Amino acid sequence: MSQPVLKFKKLSSHAFAPERGSAFAAGLDLKSAYDYEVPPKSRVLAKTDIQIQVPHGCYARIAPRSGLALKYGIDVGAGVVDEDYRGNVGVILFNFGDEIFKVAKGDRIAQLICEKICYPTVTEVDVSLFLSYSVSTMGQISFAVLICA
């Protein structure tokens, strides 16, 4: 079976190729194409100036970098890139810290993870379905499906 391929195109000379930090890293590092300042308790859309085409049956998840989260309080929001999206990949950076967070062109700002996806058919039903569960003090989980008319 062939290895899936993530295709990308640079949209400007400011763009950087997504790259893996190590051989078995789950995510590909995304780099900022421009300089930004993210004020405390605020957010900024940082552009990468790349387009991507994820493998069929996948979507790309843009996830935070743990070091930025721990050291500076930086998180990533709205991180789903659909299989058919062909625009400039942007990263919404949230600054939960108390200081201005400065992003320089070429800084690693997030990671892109390809994940398989299921496209289910949506069907309305005539009954309400509720799934409830409880966890006992021993860590066992019991499930019950309640069907209410």
Backbone as JSON, one array per atom type, in Angstrom:
{
  "sequence": "MSQPVLKFKKLSSHAFAPERGSAFAAGLDLKSAYDYEVPPKSRVLAKTDIQIQVPHGCYARIAPRSGLALKYGIDVGAGVVDEDYRGNVGVILFNFGDEIFKVAKGDRIAQLICEKICYPTVTEVDVSLFLSYSVSTMGQISFAVLICA",
  "N": [[0.85, -1.18, 0.0], [0.55, 2.21, -0.8], [2.16, 5.13, 0.57], [0.27, 7.74, 2.05], [-0.05, 11.07, 0.67], [0.56, 14.41, 1.48], [-0.13, 17.2, -0.2], [1.26, 20.39, -1.03], [1.29, 23.93, -1.73], [3.25, 26.79, -2.13], [2.15, 30.05, -1.64], [3.34, 32.46, -1.72], [6.53, 34.16, -1.61], [7.05, 34.29, 1.02], [6.29, 32.04, 2.33], [6.71, 28.88, 4.05], [7.7, 25.47, 3.85], [5.69, 22.86, 5.23], [6.98, 20.88, 7.85], [8.27, 17.94, 9.45], [9.26, 17.67, 12.81], [10.63, 15.56, 13.87], [11.35, 12.12, 13.04], [9.14, 10.53, 13.77], [7.2, 12.31, 14.57], [3.9, 13.35, 15.24], [2.69, 15.55, 14.11], [3.06, 18.05, 11.51], [5.17, 20.82, 11.42], [3.91, 24.09, 11.25], [4.71, 27.2, 9.88], [4.88, 30.72, 10.45], [4.14, 33.13, 7.96], [4.53, 35.78, 8.2], [5.3, 38.64, 10.35], [3.8, 39.04, 13.54], [1.91, 40.47, 16.25], [0.45, 39.37, 19.16], [-1.82, 40.53, 21.28], [-2.25, 40.45, 24.91], [-4.83, 38.31, 26.14], [-6.2, 38.13, 23.72], [-6.61, 37.55, 20.15], [-5.19, 36.48, 16.99], [-5.13, 36.1, 13.46], [-2.84, 34.22, 11.97], [-1.16, 33.97, 9.01], [-0.03, 31.34, 6.86], [0.62, 31.27, 4.26], [0.42, 29.04, 2.59], [-1.17, 26.57, 0.55], [-2.99, 23.57, 0.95], [-3.46, 20.1, 0.11], [-5.04, 17.57, 1.44], [-4.71, 13.99, 1.93], [-7.14, 11.84, 0.32], [-10.11, 11.13, 2.13], [-9.28, 12.14, 4.49], [-8.81, 14.82, 6.9], [-7.25, 17.9, 7.84], [-5.96, 18.67, 10.96], [-5.33, 21.48, 12.84], [-3.22, 22.0, 15.38], [-2.2, 23.08, 18.69], [1.17, 24.0, 19.7], [2.93, 22.41, 22.18], [5.0, 23.58, 23.68], [4.68, 26.37, 23.25], [2.2, 26.72, 24.43], [2.7, 26.04, 27.12], [4.87, 27.76, 27.91], [4.07, 30.39, 27.13], [1.31, 30.66, 27.14], [-0.12, 30.3, 24.77], [-2.59, 29.3, 22.53], [-4.42, 27.43, 20.03], [-7.12, 27.99, 17.82], [-10.21, 26.87, 16.22], [-9.39, 24.72, 14.42], [-9.78, 23.06, 12.0], [-9.2, 21.8, 8.83], [-10.8, 21.24, 5.98], [-11.11, 18.5, 3.61], [-11.62, 19.48, 1.05], [-10.85, 22.16, 1.11], [-9.12, 24.9, -0.26], [-7.85, 27.26, 0.26], [-5.67, 29.86, 1.66], [-3.85, 28.62, 4.31], [-4.56, 29.42, 7.52], [-3.73, 30.25, 10.92], [-5.35, 30.5, 13.91], [-4.32, 32.22, 16.56], [-4.51, 32.26, 20.02], [-3.9, 34.3, 22.76], [-3.5, 33.64, 25.94], [-1.95, 34.59, 27.88], [-0.26, 37.16, 29.89], [1.34, 38.96, 28.64], [2.39, 40.66, 25.62], [2.54, 38.59, 22.81], [4.99, 37.88, 20.54], [5.31, 37.08, 17.16], [7.55, 36.01, 14.8], [8.39, 36.11, 11.32], [8.65, 32.92, 9.95], [8.63, 31.59, 12.37], [7.71, 28.67, 14.2], [4.42, 27.99, 14.6], [2.24, 26.33, 14.98], [0.98, 22.94, 14.7], [0.28, 20.66, 12.09], [-1.9, 18.06, 11.66], [-2.71, 15.15, 9.98], [-5.73, 13.49, 9.8], [-7.82, 10.61, 9.63], [-11.16, 10.51, 8.37], [-14.69, 10.02, 8.73], [-17.53, 10.15, 6.69], [-20.54, 10.31, 7.5], [-23.93, 9.39, 6.6], [-26.67, 11.46, 7.25], [-29.48, 10.97, 9.21], [-32.75, 11.61, 10.23], [-34.54, 10.57, 13.11], [-37.47, 9.02, 14.61], [-37.58, 8.83, 17.34], [-36.22, 9.87, 20.51], [-32.84, 9.56, 21.29], [-30.76, 8.79, 23.9], [-27.63, 8.6, 25.38], [-26.37, 7.42, 28.25], [-24.03, 7.31, 30.9], [-22.24, 6.01, 33.7], [-19.64, 6.28, 36.12], [-18.16, 4.06, 38.26], [-16.86, 3.93, 41.65], [-14.75, 2.25, 41.45], [-13.72, 2.66, 39.0], [-14.96, 1.45, 36.89], [-17.01, 1.53, 33.99], [-20.4, 1.95, 33.27], [-22.83, 1.54, 30.77], [-25.86, 2.8, 29.37], [-28.53, 2.79, 27.14], [-31.07, 4.97, 26.54], [-34.28, 5.07, 25.3], [-36.59, 7.3, 24.33], [-39.94, 8.04, 23.69]],
  "CA": [[0.0, 0.0, 0.0], [1.38, 3.41, -0.9], [2.11, 6.11, 1.65], [-0.52, 8.92, 1.7], [0.75, 12.26, 0.38], [0.0, 15.73, 1.73], [0.41, 18.11, -1.21], [1.15, 21.8, -0.64], [1.8, 24.93, -2.67], [3.57, 28.09, -1.55], [1.4, 31.13, -2.27], [4.21, 33.64, -1.8], [7.93, 33.9, -1.22], [7.1, 34.33, 2.49], [5.82, 30.75, 2.83], [7.66, 27.82, 4.41], [7.15, 24.13, 3.72], [5.43, 22.14, 6.48], [8.0, 19.84, 8.04], [8.24, 17.15, 10.68], [10.37, 17.96, 13.71], [11.37, 14.31, 14.05], [10.86, 11.07, 12.14], [7.85, 9.98, 14.2], [6.32, 13.37, 15.07], [2.53, 13.22, 14.73], [2.32, 16.74, 13.35], [4.01, 18.81, 10.68], [5.25, 22.19, 11.91], [3.47, 25.19, 10.39], [5.47, 28.41, 10.19], [4.25, 31.98, 10.09], [4.68, 33.8, 6.78], [4.69, 37.21, 8.5], [5.44, 39.03, 11.75], [2.54, 39.4, 14.2], [1.87, 40.66, 17.7], [-0.82, 38.92, 19.72], [-1.96, 41.16, 22.59], [-2.79, 39.58, 25.96], [-6.27, 38.06, 26.14], [-6.66, 38.46, 22.38], [-6.31, 36.54, 19.12], [-4.73, 36.97, 15.69], [-5.06, 35.09, 12.4], [-1.49, 34.21, 11.39], [-1.18, 33.26, 7.72], [1.14, 30.54, 6.5], [0.8, 31.43, 2.81], [0.45, 27.77, 1.87], [-2.38, 25.8, 0.28], [-2.73, 22.14, 1.12], [-4.43, 19.09, -0.32], [-4.84, 16.4, 2.29], [-5.08, 12.74, 1.26], [-8.57, 11.54, 0.29], [-10.59, 10.46, 3.33], [-8.65, 12.77, 5.65], [-8.85, 16.26, 7.08], [-6.08, 18.34, 8.59], [-6.25, 19.33, 12.24], [-4.28, 22.4, 13.26], [-3.13, 21.83, 16.83], [-1.2, 23.94, 19.33], [2.48, 23.46, 20.05], [2.91, 22.32, 23.64], [5.95, 24.54, 24.25], [4.08, 27.71, 23.24], [1.12, 26.71, 25.41], [3.27, 26.02, 28.47], [5.73, 28.92, 28.2], [3.5, 31.7, 26.83], [-0.15, 30.67, 27.18], [-0.62, 30.41, 23.4], [-3.4, 28.18, 22.08], [-4.88, 27.51, 18.65], [-8.56, 27.8, 17.72], [-10.88, 26.56, 14.95], [-8.32, 24.07, 13.69], [-10.14, 22.01, 11.05], [-9.05, 22.11, 7.4], [-11.53, 20.2, 5.25], [-10.44, 17.87, 2.46], [-11.8, 20.27, -0.17], [-10.43, 23.55, 1.29], [-7.94, 25.21, -1.06], [-7.4, 28.62, 0.54], [-4.47, 30.08, 2.47], [-4.0, 28.03, 5.64], [-4.31, 30.37, 8.6], [-3.72, 29.71, 12.28], [-5.87, 31.45, 14.89], [-3.53, 32.16, 17.79], [-5.08, 32.88, 21.2], [-2.91, 34.6, 23.8], [-4.09, 33.62, 27.27], [-0.94, 35.13, 28.79], [-0.37, 38.55, 30.33], [2.29, 39.76, 27.87], [2.26, 40.58, 24.16], [3.29, 37.48, 22.22], [5.5, 38.29, 19.23], [5.57, 36.03, 16.19], [8.43, 36.45, 13.71], [8.3, 35.32, 10.1], [9.41, 31.67, 10.04], [8.42, 30.92, 13.66], [6.78, 27.54, 14.24], [3.28, 28.5, 15.37], [1.25, 25.27, 15.2], [1.29, 21.71, 13.99], [-0.79, 20.16, 11.24], [-2.0, 16.61, 11.8], [-3.69, 14.53, 9.07], [-6.53, 12.48, 10.48], [-8.86, 9.98, 8.82], [-12.5, 10.99, 8.72], [-15.84, 9.29, 8.22], [-18.58, 11.05, 6.22], [-21.78, 9.54, 7.67], [-25.2, 9.89, 6.12], [-27.44, 11.98, 8.38], [-30.87, 10.53, 9.15], [-33.58, 11.98, 11.37], [-35.29, 9.43, 13.63], [-38.73, 9.38, 15.26], [-37.46, 8.74, 18.8], [-35.04, 10.52, 21.08], [-31.84, 8.61, 21.76], [-29.85, 9.36, 24.88], [-26.63, 7.67, 25.88], [-25.91, 7.86, 29.56], [-23.08, 6.39, 31.51], [-21.76, 6.41, 35.03], [-18.36, 5.67, 36.48], [-18.18, 3.63, 39.66], [-15.65, 4.3, 42.4], [-13.68, 1.32, 41.06], [-13.27, 3.02, 37.66], [-15.7, 0.73, 35.85], [-18.01, 2.36, 33.32], [-21.58, 1.23, 32.81], [-23.53, 2.28, 29.73], [-27.27, 2.49, 29.17], [-29.15, 3.57, 26.08], [-32.45, 5.27, 26.87], [-35.06, 5.45, 24.13], [-37.79, 7.99, 24.8], [-40.86, 8.34, 22.58]],
  "C": [[0.89, 1.24, 0.0], [1.15, 4.36, 0.27], [1.23, 7.29, 1.21], [0.38, 10.14, 1.53], [-0.05, 13.51, 0.73], [0.67, 16.66, 0.72], [0.27, 19.54, -0.7], [1.73, 22.67, -1.74], [2.08, 26.2, -1.9], [2.83, 29.16, -2.34], [2.21, 32.4, -2.41], [5.63, 33.23, -1.44], [8.1, 33.92, 0.29], [6.79, 32.96, 3.12], [6.97, 29.79, 3.12], [6.96, 26.47, 4.26], [6.82, 23.57, 5.09], [6.48, 21.05, 6.64], [7.87, 19.19, 9.41], [9.48, 17.47, 11.51], [11.23, 16.74, 13.99], [10.69, 13.24, 13.2], [9.45, 10.58, 12.49], [6.95, 11.03, 14.84], [4.94, 13.22, 14.44], [2.17, 14.37, 13.81], [3.45, 17.3, 12.52], [4.0, 20.25, 11.2], [4.77, 23.16, 10.84], [4.19, 26.44, 10.84], [4.73, 29.65, 9.7], [4.94, 32.6, 8.88], [5.01, 35.26, 7.07], [4.94, 37.41, 9.99], [4.07, 39.42, 12.29], [2.81, 39.72, 15.66], [0.48, 40.25, 18.16], [-0.94, 39.53, 21.11], [-2.5, 40.17, 23.63], [-4.31, 39.49, 25.85], [-6.91, 38.4, 24.8], [-6.29, 37.34, 21.42], [-5.93, 37.22, 17.82], [-4.78, 35.8, 14.71], [-3.69, 35.22, 11.74], [-1.52, 33.37, 10.12], [0.12, 32.51, 7.48], [1.53, 30.74, 5.04], [1.06, 30.11, 2.1], [-0.98, 27.28, 1.64], [-2.02, 24.35, 0.49], [-3.82, 21.32, 0.46], [-4.14, 17.85, 0.5], [-5.23, 15.14, 1.52], [-6.59, 12.51, 1.33], [-8.97, 10.77, 1.55], [-9.97, 11.01, 4.6], [-9.05, 14.24, 5.75], [-7.59, 16.63, 7.83], [-6.55, 19.04, 9.86], [-5.07, 20.22, 12.59], [-4.31, 22.42, 14.79], [-2.06, 22.76, 17.41], [0.13, 23.22, 19.52], [2.58, 23.51, 21.56], [3.86, 23.33, 24.29], [5.39, 25.95, 24.3], [2.96, 27.8, 24.27], [1.68, 26.82, 26.83], [4.02, 27.31, 28.8], [5.01, 30.26, 28.1], [1.98, 31.77, 26.9], [-0.79, 30.8, 25.81], [-1.37, 29.13, 23.02], [-3.86, 28.45, 20.65], [-6.38, 27.24, 18.63], [-9.0, 27.44, 16.32], [-9.95, 25.84, 13.99], [-8.69, 22.95, 12.76], [-9.97, 22.53, 9.63], [-9.68, 20.95, 6.63], [-10.75, 19.71, 4.03], [-10.53, 18.73, 1.2], [-11.42, 21.75, -0.03], [-9.15, 23.81, 0.51], [-7.43, 26.63, -0.82], [-6.09, 28.65, 1.31], [-4.7, 29.5, 3.86], [-3.6, 29.07, 6.68], [-4.38, 29.67, 9.94], [-4.24, 30.79, 13.21], [-5.11, 31.23, 16.19], [-4.24, 32.92, 18.9], [-3.97, 33.1, 22.21], [-3.64, 34.68, 25.14], [-3.12, 34.15, 28.32], [-1.18, 36.59, 29.11], [0.55, 39.49, 29.57], [1.97, 39.66, 26.38], [3.12, 39.42, 23.67], [3.69, 37.88, 20.81], [5.82, 37.06, 18.39], [6.44, 36.64, 15.1], [8.2, 35.55, 12.5], [9.2, 34.1, 10.24], [9.27, 30.95, 11.37], [7.44, 29.76, 13.49], [5.62, 27.94, 15.15], [2.23, 27.44, 15.69], [1.74, 24.01, 14.52], [0.05, 21.23, 13.25], [-0.77, 18.64, 11.3], [-3.06, 16.1, 10.83], [-4.41, 13.42, 9.82], [-7.58, 11.92, 9.53], [-10.21, 10.47, 9.31], [-13.55, 10.11, 8.08], [-16.89, 10.34, 7.82], [-19.92, 10.33, 6.32], [-22.96, 10.21, 6.97], [-26.0, 10.33, 7.34], [-28.9, 11.6, 8.19], [-31.6, 10.97, 10.41], [-34.38, 10.75, 11.79], [-36.53, 9.93, 14.37], [-38.66, 9.34, 16.78], [-36.22, 9.49, 19.25], [-34.11, 9.45, 21.61], [-30.91, 9.34, 22.73], [-28.89, 8.27, 25.32], [-26.19, 8.21, 27.22], [-24.92, 6.83, 30.09], [-22.7, 6.92, 32.89], [-20.46, 5.67, 35.3], [-18.42, 5.32, 37.95], [-16.89, 4.07, 40.34], [-14.49, 3.4, 42.06], [-13.19, 1.61, 39.64], [-13.96, 2.28, 36.54], [-16.77, 1.65, 35.28], [-19.18, 1.49, 32.92], [-22.35, 2.13, 31.85], [-24.99, 1.86, 29.7], [-27.77, 3.38, 28.04], [-30.62, 3.74, 26.45], [-33.15, 5.7, 25.6], [-36.37, 6.03, 24.64], [-38.66, 8.35, 23.6], [-41.28, 9.79, 22.62]]
}
